[in-house]
Amino acid sequence: MCIRKNAYIVQGDWLNFTEMTRENHTKTSLIRVALDVPLSTLFDYSVSDAMQLEIGQRVVVPFGRKEVVGIALEWATQSELASSRIKSVLRVLDDVPPLPQELLTLLRFCSDYYHYPLGMVALSALPARLRDAAPFTAKQALTYRLSSAGEVLDLATLPKRRVVQRRILQTLRLGPGSGAQLRELSASAPAALKALLEAGWVEVCAPSARSAHVFQDAHALTDEQQQAVDAVTRQSGYGCFLLHGITGSGKTEVYVHLMHEMLRPRPELGRRGGGQVLLLVPEINLTPQLEHYFRSRFPDVELVSLHSGLAEGERAQNWLKAQSGAARIVLGTRLAVFTPLPELNLILVDEEHDASFKQQDGLRYSARDVAIFRANQRGVPIVLGSATPSLESWHNAQSGRYRLLQLTQRAVQPATLPVVRCLDVTQLPVQEGLSEPLLAAIESRLQRREQSLIFLNRRGYAPVLMCTACGWLSECKHCAGKLVLHRKDRSLRCHHCGFQQRVPQACPTCGDADLKPVGLGTQRMEEALQARFPAARILRVDRDSTRSKGAWNAMRKQIHDGEADILIGTQMLAKGHDFPNLTLVGVVSPDGALYSADFRAAEKLFAQLTQVGGRAGRADKAGEVIVQTAFPNHPLFQALRAHDYASWAQTLLAERRMAGFPPFVYQALLSAEGKQESEPYRFLQQARAAALALGMPVEVYGVVPAAMPKRANHHRAQLLVQSEQRKLLQEFLRVWKPLLDALPASKVRWVLDIDPLEF
Ligand code: ADP
Ligand code: ZN
Ligand code: ZN
């Protein structure tokens, strides 16, 4: 075993990490291997002469009593281990090509920047199937499309009961589809597909020679869209663009045109073949729709998606298609940022402000930030798109580090932005969370057969149950949180640790039977609206109602087909969906974020409300947003009414600058938890003392309880370190982290989170 020194030096800023030239190694028989173990080291193994081994290949090695898969990272001439203790590589896995050097560099960067063991970074970047020692055999994944007979087939002539066949044909009308995509449609899709193939209506797409591609040019771009496309395509080398476009301004169309430009050969730029484009999206739920959409625009281009919802084999297969260069468009959630892409020449990050890009366990990376590093490393442009950019990105655009591209108009004429109205709930009677003007607005939509959406970001029936006699509250005995009342199954549930119990008949403290639900969740809202509008078809969309596989897809279809009048939804409904018949959005209880301890809460709320408001009036019908609040004059709501992201961002940035918060400082958060309350505090105090003793120019705060001080029987505390310069913070962390590793910590679990979003 041998401790590796940092292979990188920092030059000014983390985006300029440069690789130090490594000495040229003559090939010897010692290899350093990355393993999935929590140690910041590589492991030395010997390689027999007969073994063909290349850097980046997966190997099977003995580790302790086990055999594990690792990645060969570098040749070595000597080891700190006595030669008698060096074991040999058992097998080289040559089922897939070695990981390219570029990806290995990216993984090293992540390990350095996030101060996370390289082996764990490297192995977690691989699809799970490739972490397995059993060789991977790629199955031929087929893509299906309508035959010419299928294209002219009148669906009405199909017997009614062939529902699944009909669904497959409808899906393929939109463009070719993968077997996996079609299997999503129904459990009996394989049988139906077989029947359609036999009938000659569907055929297997031949893998074409993809040198050229057909591009379905659906819209003439608006001037603003064209300018955005031109700015990016003119860029040679790295450049980070922030595409700030209001909801419905046609950012997706900009992506499509950019892909078109980047996928075709451009001899004038020295590119004879086509390129590859990586599009990152925050939500797995959005990928099927987008996949479909991009397939229909690029019917001849191989596109794969990568997200955790795929079966292991399929994910490995898609990954390999990307690595071989066969897949030209790669669409994925944050993990896709680690896909090997030999021809990559553009990265797109949609909804770049979305917190889902930050992984909250293991390697706590921000896929957006890693994507920026990657674009810089490779020397290609990257576009971050959003209607409400993160303050970090906006600040970078203001300072000129990113280039700002703006879409200020909705793309479809005459669609305009919705009118936003605030109702002052201190002046209005409110029943079950609903005021009369909001109810009247819903009523008028019902009469006009238009849809309404009530946005309430709290699932369950009521956030807490209370005893009216003694004031007892339903608290989780394992957490510092309340048990949420779920009426349907008469349970009290903790949304933090999953604990649940039956609703008690009487107060556990005083025995009184008068237990009252306090506050409002989506289930209660559903009940209240149903009572008020008995004939309305109400659809609740939250994590509870969409738990079963396919449920969310089915609901989305219901909404599109006009089979729902009122939607009640959490943030699941806010993101990226286009419901043309939706003309009213009601926001019923947004104020919590205005006095939250989380300094990002207001930023998040504005983004959410802009998103959810953006669902209203997307097509030919005008939209309206009604917000019930006790603070109608709060700058957030003023900006929301004026659709003025820029002034809102300016307000927030001024506050952040004053208070010394990001993006004006860079933070690292050390969190610890333990069963005994004293343990995490003791650990963090020692960590703090070690930090102070270093005397480095960073601010070290005091040890404080976490925002959720107890969760699942673990007491939680944290320690914040920050600096106005990323470089100084990184220099500090580089010295501090080994000290942390050396602290006694048998009774605590601790993590270091760089650029934390959650506290
Ligand atoms: P965003 O992602 O910015 O919210 P979308 O890309 O979803 O917006 O576009 C909103 C709508 O505008 C879509 O229905 C899209 O087809 C349409 N659209 C986009 N660009 C144009 C254009 N140049 N001309 C006409 N319609 C367009
Ligand atoms: Zn009581
Ligand atoms: Zn709990």
JSON list of N, CA, C and O in Angstrom, two decimals, residues 421-425 428-446 451-456 520 525 529 532-533 566-568 583-590 624-629:
[
{"chain": "A", "resi": 421, "resn": "ARG", "atom": "N", "xyz": [-51.08, 37.24, -9.21]},
{"chain": "A", "resi": 421, "resn": "ARG", "atom": "CA", "xyz": [-51.83, 38.02, -8.24]},
{"chain": "A", "resi": 421, "resn": "ARG", "atom": "C", "xyz": [-51.53, 37.49, -6.85]},
{"chain": "A", "resi": 421, "resn": "ARG", "atom": "O", "xyz": [-51.48, 36.28, -6.65]},
{"chain": "A", "resi": 422, "resn": "CYS", "atom": "N", "xyz": [-51.33, 38.39, -5.89]},
{"chain": "A", "resi": 422, "resn": "CYS", "atom": "CA", "xyz": [-51.15, 37.93, -4.52]},
{"chain": "A", "resi": 422, "resn": "CYS", "atom": "C", "xyz": [-52.40, 38.25, -3.71]},
{"chain": "A", "resi": 422, "resn": "CYS", "atom": "O", "xyz": [-52.94, 39.35, -3.79]},
{"chain": "A", "resi": 423, "resn": "LEU", "atom": "N", "xyz": [-52.86, 37.28, -2.94]},
{"chain": "A", "resi": 423, "resn": "LEU", "atom": "CA", "xyz": [-53.99, 37.50, -2.05]},
{"chain": "A", "resi": 423, "resn": "LEU", "atom": "C", "xyz": [-53.46, 37.57, -0.63]},
{"chain": "A", "resi": 423, "resn": "LEU", "atom": "O", "xyz": [-52.74, 36.66, -0.18]},
{"chain": "A", "resi": 424, "resn": "ASP", "atom": "N", "xyz": [-53.81, 38.65, 0.07]},
{"chain": "A", "resi": 424, "resn": "ASP", "atom": "CA", "xyz": [-53.32, 38.85, 1.43]},
{"chain": "A", "resi": 424, "resn": "ASP", "atom": "C", "xyz": [-54.17, 38.03, 2.40]},
{"chain": "A", "resi": 424, "resn": "ASP", "atom": "O", "xyz": [-55.30, 38.39, 2.70]},
{"chain": "A", "resi": 425, "resn": "VAL", "atom": "N", "xyz": [-53.63, 36.93, 2.88]},
{"chain": "A", "resi": 425, "resn": "VAL", "atom": "CA", "xyz": [-54.44, 36.04, 3.72]},
{"chain": "A", "resi": 425, "resn": "VAL", "atom": "C", "xyz": [-54.68, 36.60, 5.11]},
{"chain": "A", "resi": 425, "resn": "VAL", "atom": "O", "xyz": [-55.49, 36.07, 5.86]},
{"chain": "A", "resi": 428, "resn": "LEU", "atom": "N", "xyz": [-58.18, 38.08, 4.55]},
{"chain": "A", "resi": 428, "resn": "LEU", "atom": "CA", "xyz": [-59.22, 37.27, 3.91]},
{"chain": "A", "resi": 428, "resn": "LEU", "atom": "C", "xyz": [-59.51, 36.04, 4.76]},
{"chain": "A", "resi": 428, "resn": "LEU", "atom": "O", "xyz": [-58.60, 35.44, 5.30]},
{"chain": "A", "resi": 429, "resn": "PRO", "atom": "N", "xyz": [-60.80, 35.66, 4.85]},
{"chain": "A", "resi": 429, "resn": "PRO", "atom": "CA", "xyz": [-61.07, 34.38, 5.51]},
{"chain": "A", "resi": 429, "resn": "PRO", "atom": "C", "xyz": [-60.54, 33.23, 4.64]},
{"chain": "A", "resi": 429, "resn": "PRO", "atom": "O", "xyz": [-60.67, 33.26, 3.42]},
{"chain": "A", "resi": 430, "resn": "VAL", "atom": "N", "xyz": [-59.91, 32.27, 5.31]},
{"chain": "A", "resi": 430, "resn": "VAL", "atom": "CA", "xyz": [-59.35, 31.13, 4.59]},
{"chain": "A", "resi": 430, "resn": "VAL", "atom": "C", "xyz": [-59.87, 29.87, 5.25]},
{"chain": "A", "resi": 430, "resn": "VAL", "atom": "O", "xyz": [-59.81, 29.72, 6.46]},
{"chain": "A", "resi": 431, "resn": "GLN", "atom": "N", "xyz": [-60.44, 28.97, 4.44]},
{"chain": "A", "resi": 431, "resn": "GLN", "atom": "CA", "xyz": [-60.93, 27.71, 5.00]},
{"chain": "A", "resi": 431, "resn": "GLN", "atom": "C", "xyz": [-60.20, 26.55, 4.37]},
{"chain": "A", "resi": 431, "resn": "GLN", "atom": "O", "xyz": [-60.11, 26.46, 3.16]},
{"chain": "A", "resi": 432, "resn": "GLU", "atom": "N", "xyz": [-59.71, 25.65, 5.21]},
{"chain": "A", "resi": 432, "resn": "GLU", "atom": "CA", "xyz": [-58.89, 24.53, 4.72]},
{"chain": "A", "resi": 432, "resn": "GLU", "atom": "C", "xyz": [-57.85, 25.04, 3.73]},
{"chain": "A", "resi": 432, "resn": "GLU", "atom": "O", "xyz": [-57.60, 24.44, 2.70]},
{"chain": "A", "resi": 433, "resn": "GLY", "atom": "N", "xyz": [-57.27, 26.18, 4.06]},
{"chain": "A", "resi": 433, "resn": "GLY", "atom": "CA", "xyz": [-56.18, 26.70, 3.25]},
{"chain": "A", "resi": 433, "resn": "GLY", "atom": "C", "xyz": [-56.62, 27.42, 1.98]},
{"chain": "A", "resi": 433, "resn": "GLY", "atom": "O", "xyz": [-55.78, 27.88, 1.21]},
{"chain": "A", "resi": 434, "resn": "LEU", "atom": "N", "xyz": [-57.91, 27.53, 1.76]},
{"chain": "A", "resi": 434, "resn": "LEU", "atom": "CA", "xyz": [-58.37, 28.10, 0.50]},
{"chain": "A", "resi": 434, "resn": "LEU", "atom": "C", "xyz": [-59.20, 29.36, 0.74]},
{"chain": "A", "resi": 434, "resn": "LEU", "atom": "O", "xyz": [-60.14, 29.35, 1.52]},
{"chain": "A", "resi": 435, "resn": "SER", "atom": "N", "xyz": [-58.88, 30.43, 0.05]},
{"chain": "A", "resi": 435, "resn": "SER", "atom": "CA", "xyz": [-59.65, 31.66, 0.17]},
{"chain": "A", "resi": 435, "resn": "SER", "atom": "C", "xyz": [-60.73, 31.69, -0.91]},
{"chain": "A", "resi": 435, "resn": "SER", "atom": "O", "xyz": [-60.62, 31.00, -1.92]},
{"chain": "A", "resi": 436, "resn": "GLU", "atom": "N", "xyz": [-61.75, 32.52, -0.70]},
{"chain": "A", "resi": 436, "resn": "GLU", "atom": "CA", "xyz": [-62.85, 32.58, -1.66]},
{"chain": "A", "resi": 436, "resn": "GLU", "atom": "C", "xyz": [-62.39, 33.00, -3.06]},
{"chain": "A", "resi": 436, "resn": "GLU", "atom": "O", "xyz": [-62.80, 32.39, -4.04]},
{"chain": "A", "resi": 437, "resn": "PRO", "atom": "N", "xyz": [-61.55, 34.03, -3.18]},
{"chain": "A", "resi": 437, "resn": "PRO", "atom": "CA", "xyz": [-61.16, 34.41, -4.55]},
{"chain": "A", "resi": 437, "resn": "PRO", "atom": "C", "xyz": [-60.45, 33.27, -5.29]},
{"chain": "A", "resi": 437, "resn": "PRO", "atom": "O", "xyz": [-60.66, 33.09, -6.49]},
{"chain": "A", "resi": 438, "resn": "LEU", "atom": "N", "xyz": [-59.66, 32.48, -4.57]},
{"chain": "A", "resi": 438, "resn": "LEU", "atom": "CA", "xyz": [-59.00, 31.36, -5.24]},
{"chain": "A", "resi": 438, "resn": "LEU", "atom": "C", "xyz": [-60.03, 30.31, -5.66]},
{"chain": "A", "resi": 438, "resn": "LEU", "atom": "O", "xyz": [-60.00, 29.78, -6.77]},
{"chain": "A", "resi": 439, "resn": "LEU", "atom": "N", "xyz": [-60.99, 30.05, -4.74]},
{"chain": "A", "resi": 439, "resn": "LEU", "atom": "CA", "xyz": [-62.03, 29.08, -5.07]},
{"chain": "A", "resi": 439, "resn": "LEU", "atom": "C", "xyz": [-62.85, 29.55, -6.28]},
{"chain": "A", "resi": 439, "resn": "LEU", "atom": "O", "xyz": [-63.19, 28.76, -7.17]},
{"chain": "A", "resi": 440, "resn": "ALA", "atom": "N", "xyz": [-63.13, 30.86, -6.31]},
{"chain": "A", "resi": 440, "resn": "ALA", "atom": "CA", "xyz": [-63.89, 31.39, -7.44]},
{"chain": "A", "resi": 440, "resn": "ALA", "atom": "C", "xyz": [-63.11, 31.22, -8.74]},
{"chain": "A", "resi": 440, "resn": "ALA", "atom": "O", "xyz": [-63.68, 30.91, -9.80]},
{"chain": "A", "resi": 441, "resn": "ALA", "atom": "N", "xyz": [-61.81, 31.42, -8.66]},
{"chain": "A", "resi": 441, "resn": "ALA", "atom": "CA", "xyz": [-60.99, 31.27, -9.87]},
{"chain": "A", "resi": 441, "resn": "ALA", "atom": "C", "xyz": [-61.00, 29.81, -10.35]},
{"chain": "A", "resi": 441, "resn": "ALA", "atom": "O", "xyz": [-61.07, 29.55, -11.55]},
{"chain": "A", "resi": 442, "resn": "ILE", "atom": "N", "xyz": [-60.97, 28.87, -9.40]},
{"chain": "A", "resi": 442, "resn": "ILE", "atom": "CA", "xyz": [-61.04, 27.45, -9.78]},
{"chain": "A", "resi": 442, "resn": "ILE", "atom": "C", "xyz": [-62.40, 27.17, -10.43]},
{"chain": "A", "resi": 442, "resn": "ILE", "atom": "O", "xyz": [-62.49, 26.52, -11.48]},
{"chain": "A", "resi": 443, "resn": "GLU", "atom": "N", "xyz": [-63.43, 27.69, -9.79]},
{"chain": "A", "resi": 443, "resn": "GLU", "atom": "CA", "xyz": [-64.79, 27.52, -10.29]},
{"chain": "A", "resi": 443, "resn": "GLU", "atom": "C", "xyz": [-64.92, 27.96, -11.75]},
{"chain": "A", "resi": 443, "resn": "GLU", "atom": "O", "xyz": [-65.47, 27.26, -12.60]},
{"chain": "A", "resi": 444, "resn": "SER", "atom": "N", "xyz": [-64.35, 29.14, -12.03]},
{"chain": "A", "resi": 444, "resn": "SER", "atom": "CA", "xyz": [-64.49, 29.63, -13.41]},
{"chain": "A", "resi": 444, "resn": "SER", "atom": "C", "xyz": [-63.72, 28.74, -14.39]},
{"chain": "A", "resi": 444, "resn": "SER", "atom": "O", "xyz": [-64.13, 28.57, -15.53]},
{"chain": "A", "resi": 445, "resn": "ARG", "atom": "N", "xyz": [-62.61, 28.16, -13.93]},
{"chain": "A", "resi": 445, "resn": "ARG", "atom": "CA", "xyz": [-61.89, 27.23, -14.82]},
{"chain": "A", "resi": 445, "resn": "ARG", "atom": "C", "xyz": [-62.73, 25.98, -15.07]},
{"chain": "A", "resi": 445, "resn": "ARG", "atom": "O", "xyz": [-62.76, 25.45, -16.18]},
{"chain": "A", "resi": 446, "resn": "LEU", "atom": "N", "xyz": [-63.40, 25.52, -14.02]},
{"chain": "A", "resi": 446, "resn": "LEU", "atom": "CA", "xyz": [-64.24, 24.34, -14.19]},
{"chain": "A", "resi": 446, "resn": "LEU", "atom": "C", "xyz": [-65.31, 24.62, -15.24]},
{"chain": "A", "resi": 446, "resn": "LEU", "atom": "O", "xyz": [-65.59, 23.79, -16.10]},
{"chain": "A", "resi": 451, "resn": "GLN", "atom": "N", "xyz": [-57.97, 23.55, -16.90]},
{"chain": "A", "resi": 451, "resn": "GLN", "atom": "CA", "xyz": [-57.41, 22.90, -15.71]},
{"chain": "A", "resi": 451, "resn": "GLN", "atom": "C", "xyz": [-56.81, 23.90, -14.73]},
{"chain": "A", "resi": 451, "resn": "GLN", "atom": "O", "xyz": [-56.31, 24.95, -15.13]},
{"chain": "A", "resi": 452, "resn": "SER", "atom": "N", "xyz": [-56.88, 23.54, -13.45]},
{"chain": "A", "resi": 452, "resn": "SER", "atom": "CA", "xyz": [-56.23, 24.33, -12.40]},
{"chain": "A", "resi": 452, "resn": "SER", "atom": "C", "xyz": [-55.21, 23.44, -11.70]},
{"chain": "A", "resi": 452, "resn": "SER", "atom": "O", "xyz": [-55.38, 22.23, -11.62]},
{"chain": "A", "resi": 453, "resn": "LEU", "atom": "N", "xyz": [-54.20, 24.07, -11.19]},
{"chain": "A", "resi": 453, "resn": "LEU", "atom": "CA", "xyz": [-53.20, 23.34, -10.41]},
{"chain": "A", "resi": 453, "resn": "LEU", "atom": "C", "xyz": [-53.01, 24.05, -9.07]},
{"chain": "A", "resi": 453, "resn": "LEU", "atom": "O", "xyz": [-52.79, 25.26, -9.03]},
{"chain": "A", "resi": 454, "resn": "ILE", "atom": "N", "xyz": [-53.17, 23.30, -8.00]},
{"chain": "A", "resi": 454, "resn": "ILE", "atom": "CA", "xyz": [-52.90, 23.86, -6.69]},
{"chain": "A", "resi": 454, "resn": "ILE", "atom": "C", "xyz": [-51.56, 23.31, -6.22]},
{"chain": "A", "resi": 454, "resn": "ILE", "atom": "O", "xyz": [-51.37, 22.11, -6.10]},
{"chain": "A", "resi": 455, "resn": "PHE", "atom": "N", "xyz": [-50.66, 24.25, -5.97]},
{"chain": "A", "resi": 455, "resn": "PHE", "atom": "CA", "xyz": [-49.29, 23.87, -5.61]},
{"chain": "A", "resi": 455, "resn": "PHE", "atom": "C", "xyz": [-49.13, 23.93, -4.09]},
{"chain": "A", "resi": 455, "resn": "PHE", "atom": "O", "xyz": [-49.35, 24.96, -3.46]},
{"chain": "A", "resi": 456, "resn": "LEU", "atom": "N", "xyz": [-48.80, 22.79, -3.52]},
{"chain": "A", "resi": 456, "resn": "LEU", "atom": "CA", "xyz": [-48.62, 22.70, -2.08]},
{"chain": "A", "resi": 456, "resn": "LEU", "atom": "C", "xyz": [-47.50, 21.70, -1.84]},
{"chain": "A", "resi": 456, "resn": "LEU", "atom": "O", "xyz": [-47.64, 20.52, -2.12]},
{"chain": "A", "resi": 520, "resn": "LEU", "atom": "N", "xyz": [-51.81, 21.78, 6.73]},
{"chain": "A", "resi": 520, "resn": "LEU", "atom": "CA", "xyz": [-52.40, 21.34, 5.49]},
{"chain": "A", "resi": 520, "resn": "LEU", "atom": "C", "xyz": [-51.41, 20.56, 4.65]},
{"chain": "A", "resi": 520, "resn": "LEU", "atom": "O", "xyz": [-50.31, 21.01, 4.38]},
{"chain": "A", "resi": 525, "resn": "MET", "atom": "N", "xyz": [-55.95, 18.83, 1.21]},
{"chain": "A", "resi": 525, "resn": "MET", "atom": "CA", "xyz": [-56.36, 19.74, 0.16]},
{"chain": "A", "resi": 525, "resn": "MET", "atom": "C", "xyz": [-57.28, 19.04, -0.83]},
{"chain": "A", "resi": 525, "resn": "MET", "atom": "O", "xyz": [-58.30, 19.58, -1.26]},
{"chain": "A", "resi": 529, "resn": "LEU", "atom": "N", "xyz": [-61.09, 20.22, -1.56]},
{"chain": "A", "resi": 529, "resn": "LEU", "atom": "CA", "xyz": [-61.53, 20.62, -2.90]},
{"chain": "A", "resi": 529, "resn": "LEU", "atom": "C", "xyz": [-62.64, 19.71, -3.41]},
{"chain": "A", "resi": 529, "resn": "LEU", "atom": "O", "xyz": [-63.58, 20.16, -4.06]},
{"chain": "A", "resi": 532, "resn": "ARG", "atom": "N", "xyz": [-65.83, 20.77, -1.91]},
{"chain": "A", "resi": 532, "resn": "ARG", "atom": "CA", "xyz": [-66.33, 22.01, -2.49]},
{"chain": "A", "resi": 532, "resn": "ARG", "atom": "C", "xyz": [-66.81, 21.82, -3.94]},
{"chain": "A", "resi": 532, "resn": "ARG", "atom": "O", "xyz": [-67.78, 22.42, -4.38]},
{"chain": "A", "resi": 533, "resn": "PHE", "atom": "N", "xyz": [-66.08, 20.99, -4.69]},
{"chain": "A", "resi": 533, "resn": "PHE", "atom": "CA", "xyz": [-66.44, 20.76, -6.10]},
{"chain": "A", "resi": 533, "resn": "PHE", "atom": "C", "xyz": [-66.66, 19.27, -6.32]},
{"chain": "A", "resi": 533, "resn": "PHE", "atom": "O", "xyz": [-65.81, 18.56, -6.87]},
{"chain": "A", "resi": 566, "resn": "ILE", "atom": "N", "xyz": [-58.76, 19.38, -11.71]},
{"chain": "A", "resi": 566, "resn": "ILE", "atom": "CA", "xyz": [-57.94, 20.07, -10.71]},
{"chain": "A", "resi": 566, "resn": "ILE", "atom": "C", "xyz": [-56.77, 19.17, -10.34]},
{"chain": "A", "resi": 566, "resn": "ILE", "atom": "O", "xyz": [-56.96, 18.00, -10.02]},
{"chain": "A", "resi": 567, "resn": "LEU", "atom": "N", "xyz": [-55.58, 19.71, -10.43]},
{"chain": "A", "resi": 567, "resn": "LEU", "atom": "CA", "xyz": [-54.40, 18.96, -10.03]},
{"chain": "A", "resi": 567, "resn": "LEU", "atom": "C", "xyz": [-53.90, 19.54, -8.72]},
{"chain": "A", "resi": 567, "resn": "LEU", "atom": "O", "xyz": [-53.88, 20.76, -8.54]},
{"chain": "A", "resi": 568, "resn": "ILE", "atom": "N", "xyz": [-53.53, 18.65, -7.81]},
{"chain": "A", "resi": 568, "resn": "ILE", "atom": "CA", "xyz": [-52.90, 19.10, -6.59]},
{"chain": "A", "resi": 568, "resn": "ILE", "atom": "C", "xyz": [-51.52, 18.51, -6.60]},
{"chain": "A", "resi": 568, "resn": "ILE", "atom": "O", "xyz": [-51.37, 17.29, -6.75]},
{"chain": "A", "resi": 583, "resn": "THR", "atom": "N", "xyz": [-54.67, 26.64, -16.99]},
{"chain": "A", "resi": 583, "resn": "THR", "atom": "CA", "xyz": [-54.66, 28.11, -17.06]},
{"chain": "A", "resi": 583, "resn": "THR", "atom": "C", "xyz": [-54.61, 28.78, -15.69]},
{"chain": "A", "resi": 583, "resn": "THR", "atom": "O", "xyz": [-54.52, 29.99, -15.61]},
{"chain": "A", "resi": 584, "resn": "LEU", "atom": "N", "xyz": [-54.72, 27.98, -14.63]},
{"chain": "A", "resi": 584, "resn": "LEU", "atom": "CA", "xyz": [-54.66, 28.59, -13.30]},
{"chain": "A", "resi": 584, "resn": "LEU", "atom": "C", "xyz": [-53.71, 27.81, -12.41]},
{"chain": "A", "resi": 584, "resn": "LEU", "atom": "O", "xyz": [-53.76, 26.59, -12.34]},
{"chain": "A", "resi": 585, "resn": "VAL", "atom": "N", "xyz": [-52.84, 28.54, -11.74]},
{"chain": "A", "resi": 585, "resn": "VAL", "atom": "CA", "xyz": [-52.00, 27.92, -10.72]},
{"chain": "A", "resi": 585, "resn": "VAL", "atom": "C", "xyz": [-52.27, 28.63, -9.39]},
{"chain": "A", "resi": 585, "resn": "VAL", "atom": "O", "xyz": [-52.19, 29.86, -9.32]},
{"chain": "A", "resi": 586, "resn": "GLY", "atom": "N", "xyz": [-52.64, 27.88, -8.39]},
{"chain": "A", "resi": 586, "resn": "GLY", "atom": "CA", "xyz": [-52.84, 28.45, -7.07]},
{"chain": "A", "resi": 586, "resn": "GLY", "atom": "C", "xyz": [-51.71, 28.01, -6.15]},
{"chain": "A", "resi": 586, "resn": "GLY", "atom": "O", "xyz": [-51.36, 26.84, -6.11]},
{"chain": "A", "resi": 587, "resn": "VAL", "atom": "N", "xyz": [-51.14, 28.97, -5.43]},
{"chain": "A", "resi": 587, "resn": "VAL", "atom": "CA", "xyz": [-50.06, 28.64, -4.51]},
{"chain": "A", "resi": 587, "resn": "VAL", "atom": "C", "xyz": [-50.59, 28.95, -3.12]},
{"chain": "A", "resi": 587, "resn": "VAL", "atom": "O", "xyz": [-50.91, 30.09, -2.82]},
{"chain": "A", "resi": 588, "resn": "VAL", "atom": "N", "xyz": [-50.72, 27.92, -2.28]},
{"chain": "A", "resi": 588, "resn": "VAL", "atom": "CA", "xyz": [-51.47, 28.15, -1.06]},
{"chain": "A", "resi": 588, "resn": "VAL", "atom": "C", "xyz": [-50.66, 28.37, 0.20]},
{"chain": "A", "resi": 588, "resn": "VAL", "atom": "O", "xyz": [-51.15, 29.00, 1.13]},
{"chain": "A", "resi": 589, "resn": "SER", "atom": "N", "xyz": [-49.46, 27.89, 0.28]},
{"chain": "A", "resi": 589, "resn": "SER", "atom": "CA", "xyz": [-48.82, 28.18, 1.55]},
{"chain": "A", "resi": 589, "resn": "SER", "atom": "C", "xyz": [-47.30, 28.29, 1.43]},
{"chain": "A", "resi": 589, "resn": "SER", "atom": "O", "xyz": [-46.54, 27.47, 1.88]},
{"chain": "A", "resi": 590, "resn": "PRO", "atom": "N", "xyz": [-46.89, 29.37, 0.77]},
{"chain": "A", "resi": 590, "resn": "PRO", "atom": "CA", "xyz": [-45.47, 29.52, 0.44]},
{"chain": "A", "resi": 590, "resn": "PRO", "atom": "C", "xyz": [-44.65, 30.20, 1.53]},
{"chain": "A", "resi": 590, "resn": "PRO", "atom": "O", "xyz": [-43.42, 30.21, 1.42]},
{"chain": "A", "resi": 624, "resn": "GLU", "atom": "N", "xyz": [-53.05, 32.39, -15.27]},
{"chain": "A", "resi": 624, "resn": "GLU", "atom": "CA", "xyz": [-53.12, 33.22, -14.08]},
{"chain": "A", "resi": 624, "resn": "GLU", "atom": "C", "xyz": [-52.49, 32.47, -12.91]},
{"chain": "A", "resi": 624, "resn": "GLU", "atom": "O", "xyz": [-52.68, 31.26, -12.78]},
{"chain": "A", "resi": 625, "resn": "VAL", "atom": "N", "xyz": [-51.75, 33.18, -12.11]},
{"chain": "A", "resi": 625, "resn": "VAL", "atom": "CA", "xyz": [-51.17, 32.58, -10.91]},
{"chain": "A", "resi": 625, "resn": "VAL", "atom": "C", "xyz": [-51.70, 33.34, -9.71]},
{"chain": "A", "resi": 625, "resn": "VAL", "atom": "O", "xyz": [-51.64, 34.57, -9.68]},
{"chain": "A", "resi": 626, "resn": "ILE", "atom": "N", "xyz": [-52.25, 32.62, -8.75]},
{"chain": "A", "resi": 626, "resn": "ILE", "atom": "CA", "xyz": [-52.75, 33.27, -7.53]},
{"chain": "A", "resi": 626, "resn": "ILE", "atom": "C", "xyz": [-51.95, 32.76, -6.35]},
{"chain": "A", "resi": 626, "resn": "ILE", "atom": "O", "xyz": [-51.88, 31.54, -6.11]},
{"chain": "A", "resi": 627, "resn": "VAL", "atom": "N", "xyz": [-51.33, 33.67, -5.65]},
{"chain": "A", "resi": 627, "resn": "VAL", "atom": "CA", "xyz": [-50.50, 33.29, -4.50]},
{"chain": "A", "resi": 627, "resn": "VAL", "atom": "C", "xyz": [-51.18, 33.79, -3.23]},
{"chain": "A", "resi": 627, "resn": "VAL", "atom": "O", "xyz": [-51.46, 34.98, -3.10]},
{"chain": "A", "resi": 628, "resn": "GLN", "atom": "N", "xyz": [-51.44, 32.89, -2.31]},
{"chain": "A", "resi": 628, "resn": "GLN", "atom": "CA", "xyz": [-51.97, 33.29, -1.01]},
{"chain": "A", "resi": 628, "resn": "GLN", "atom": "C", "xyz": [-50.81, 33.48, -0.05]},
{"chain": "A", "resi": 628, "resn": "GLN", "atom": "O", "xyz": [-50.08, 32.55, 0.24]},
{"chain": "A", "resi": 629, "resn": "THR", "atom": "N", "xyz": [-50.66, 34.70, 0.44]},
{"chain": "A", "resi": 629, "resn": "THR", "atom": "CA", "xyz": [-49.53, 34.97, 1.33]},
{"chain": "A", "resi": 629, "resn": "THR", "atom": "C", "xyz": [-49.89, 36.02, 2.37]},
{"chain": "A", "resi": 629, "resn": "THR", "atom": "O", "xyz": [-50.79, 36.84, 2.15]}
]
